């Protein structure tokens, strides 16, 4: 098979009208003039010979190196000594002969020929080139790609296109390529393959980028913190003569448009005008990326770098993604003034992006979001829209063999226990807490009932950890932060309302007012870990109400009115007000959080430091063993057995993360009719526990939590349906959390009023008694109250004496204090039974229906 003429293929850079082909338009980071000026191919026609008008070159423009190369018929890259013939030959040999070790053993086709056949099927004309393959095949070629990417990548594209045409499109009709006549499709025949190098030998830190990297191919990792809208960037301008209607096309050179002055056809001067609808544009996007927290040196702040993405890479990533970027490091001059061309001596650096990829395989991946508008077309037979889909990058990592490993692992009867042991293995005990965290990692199923108008139900599980210091709460948060995708870790005291949601800033390019995403928006479809939750300002905590239940953040600032997605699970940790948890007080009194916020947590765990010699010894043995590989301490038999079991069934973090990712993306458990009856029965049973004491032991939010946790438990087994055992375990986890957090310290009974209102039953009864006696006392002095009203101090003194005498029920153990008296007055005023007139500190009290 004769190879295609690369010189002929290179002519497709320009069409017969002098316009750019798809090749130049798609490569947004290229300077078309640089490509055409350089004598890269000896047979590249002069503009005058090829019929192109309005573009003239001279030896002065080509430069000394180019002129010398042209006279000696030596084909070299512009400004280098790289022989283009050798470069093309090496590229072609690499694409047509390279085989991986297993492919070589099995006698399979070359690796990149196989990938090109996949391109022919998918019609996505991108070829991912692993740079480690290139380095192993030809170190010099790898070095040329790394040092001169602006020149080498376009030639690589042309060589790949020629190989694609020779080895894939020009095949026998029996192979199934082409149309019925055996000829290749016209679109595929004209297509230009774009190569996207990845997996470079060395990855750099953002702060390590210096002027020595300018115009070189680099790779680095970071977190995306901002993406702009798609910007149309002009690549080729069209001018039309107003007299003779002659059209002329001009490339954009370094951001400038060289408008033609004289018309060569009618000899008119300054008769050209730009025709915008005939100009060629490419999509462009500004992206801001920040160093990952683990890469920031001690005592320093994370650094950022600006990037420019083009065409298919626009909107490929979103804020909060952890990505590995391959691109070309650029430096651009800055004008002293926008109206003059004088430049400053300081240049602005940025990255021209060539490709993105997910950077951390230790984190589980998310289900890909549905395309815009897809949720509005839910099928009628199943009026529910579930979060489905799969990230393409992650799909490539999961081989069929890996998926078989997942299914084999899920079939293990002890899969639940093995997964629990994989959650923060360095933390001792707290098994129920780990079970709750595990359910949060797997998550429930988000549902959107589109046609019936029943709204959206969240699948994310919110958890609050509350307890004594030094009980590994922060370690649990750090573990979840490291394994969860789009995980954001923040502290309560160091967070503000705008830092959690969005804040207003000006775009450095357009100077327009834009919104920058905060922690909740950045962790969309991830987990937001908030430490020191109790120390967060009240104004900041108010923001969480909408985000935790509706999973949105509403903004109305600076003329921008919008609603942003915050579909994130919240994992928070709080310490008691007085450092040590007081079991005589309720959770609300211990951590001083508003009940409206507490009620939005699915699970609230108390992690207390209880003194017990046996448990203390086991904990100390566990901590000491973490610092040594030897078993120098004599452990109990059951501890030895447990340690050996963990070692033999240990799950590495990468398998654990991929297993969670696979379950979240592919498993959407259904709830059968039988399971629905079980859920209803369990909920009614939980409600009936408070009938005897007239307390609320469960609310509809506990029922929704029960459903989410049961679905998460089914995902752990990769089960398509929720089982009865899942419901029973979900009920047990909820009861266990309620017994710790919602137990009335005065009665020992579960009372949901503690979470929803912040009041225990004893306090509620006491407050009701005070309210009743206030009304009774005012009735005794009805005439005085009707005429002048009763003074605040007089009524308080009167009630205090009655309390001391034991005349008021439920006030025998504790005397009446002014705080309770004031709270009772506020309750009666809210109920519309009394009026408080005059000064707020000492008002006059009247009946609500009496005149002022």
GROMACS .gro file of N, CA and C in nm, residues 613 760 827:
model
    9
  613UNK      N    1  -1.146   0.068   8.111
  613UNK     CA    2  -1.010   0.014   8.105
  613UNK      C    3  -0.993  -0.080   7.986
  760UNK      N    4  -3.670   1.986   7.523
  760UNK     CA    5  -3.702   1.854   7.576
  760UNK      C    6  -3.847   1.854   7.623
  827UNK      N    7  -4.410   3.354   7.361
  827UNK     CA    8  -4.497   3.249   7.307
  827UNK      C    9  -4.643   3.295   7.309
   0.00000   0.00000   0.00000
